[in-house]
Coordinates of C-alpha atoms in Angstrom, one line a residue:
X1 CA 12.1 152.1 47.2
X2 CA 9.7 154.8 48.5
X3 CA 9.5 156.4 44.8
X4 CA 8.8 153.0 43.1
X5 CA 6.4 152.5 45.7
X6 CA 4.6 155.8 45.2
X7 CA 5.1 155.0 41.4
X8 CA 3.4 151.6 41.8
X9 CA 0.5 152.5 44.0
X10 CA -2.0 154.0 41.9
X11 CA -1.4 151.8 38.8
X12 CA -3.9 149.3 37.7
X13 CA -2.2 148.0 34.4
X14 CA -2.1 144.6 33.3
X15 CA 1.4 143.3 33.3
X16 CA 2.6 145.5 35.9
X17 CA 3.2 144.2 39.3
X18 CA 1.3 145.6 41.9
X19 CA 2.5 147.4 45.2
X20 CA 1.2 146.0 48.4
X21 CA 3.2 148.2 51.0
X22 CA 6.4 149.4 52.0
X23 CA 7.6 148.0 55.0
X24 CA 10.5 149.0 57.6
X25 CA 13.0 146.2 57.8
X26 CA 16.1 146.3 59.6
X27 CA 17.7 149.6 59.1
X28 CA 16.0 149.8 55.9
X29 CA 12.8 149.3 53.7
X30 CA 11.0 146.3 51.9
X31 CA 9.0 147.1 49.1
X32 CA 6.2 144.4 49.3
X33 CA 4.9 143.5 45.6
X34 CA 2.4 140.8 44.6
X35 CA 3.0 137.2 43.9
X36 CA 2.6 136.4 40.2
X37 CA 3.4 133.1 38.3
X38 CA 5.9 133.8 35.6
X39 CA 9.1 133.2 33.7
X40 CA 11.8 135.5 32.8
X41 CA 11.6 137.2 29.2
X42 CA 15.2 135.7 28.9
X43 CA 13.8 132.3 29.6
X44 CA 10.9 132.1 27.3
X45 CA 13.1 133.7 24.4
X46 CA 15.8 130.8 25.0
X47 CA 13.4 128.5 24.4
X48 CA 9.9 128.4 22.8
X49 CA 9.9 132.0 20.9
X50 CA 12.5 130.8 18.5
X51 CA 10.4 128.0 17.3
X52 CA 7.0 129.9 17.5
X53 CA 6.3 132.9 15.8
X54 CA 2.7 133.3 17.0
X55 CA 3.9 133.1 20.6
X56 CA 6.6 135.6 20.0
X57 CA 4.3 137.7 18.7
X58 CA 1.6 137.3 21.2
X59 CA 4.4 138.5 24.2
X60 CA 5.7 141.4 22.0
X61 CA 1.9 142.8 21.5
X62 CA 1.4 142.3 25.4
X63 CA 4.8 144.0 26.1
X64 CA 3.9 146.8 23.7
X65 CA 0.2 147.2 25.2
X66 CA 1.6 147.2 28.8
X67 CA 4.5 150.0 27.9
X68 CA 2.1 151.8 26.0
X69 CA -0.2 152.2 29.3
X70 CA 2.7 153.3 31.2
X71 CA 3.6 155.9 29.2
X72 CA 0.1 157.4 29.1
X73 CA 0.8 157.4 33.1
X74 CA 4.0 159.1 32.2
X75 CA 6.0 156.5 33.5
X76 CA 9.1 155.5 31.7
X77 CA 10.4 151.8 32.4
X78 CA 14.4 151.4 32.5
X79 CA 14.6 148.0 33.3
X80 CA 12.4 145.6 31.6
X81 CA 12.6 141.8 32.3

């Protein structure tokens, strides 16, 4: 949790959730992230992307741009959803 918090804190990349705080919670830690309104990529793929190529390409480009920005910050994401 501490490591993820440290990585996220300085980032200002569209498409990457912002880290707000790292709080003590019970006997552990809680990573507080900004709220974002969205749906899982799996849900989107299983619905509209099967029939709408333009929507698919828009999402693919956004994902590629976000990953490129992460890589420019020497971050490799291992759990994209």
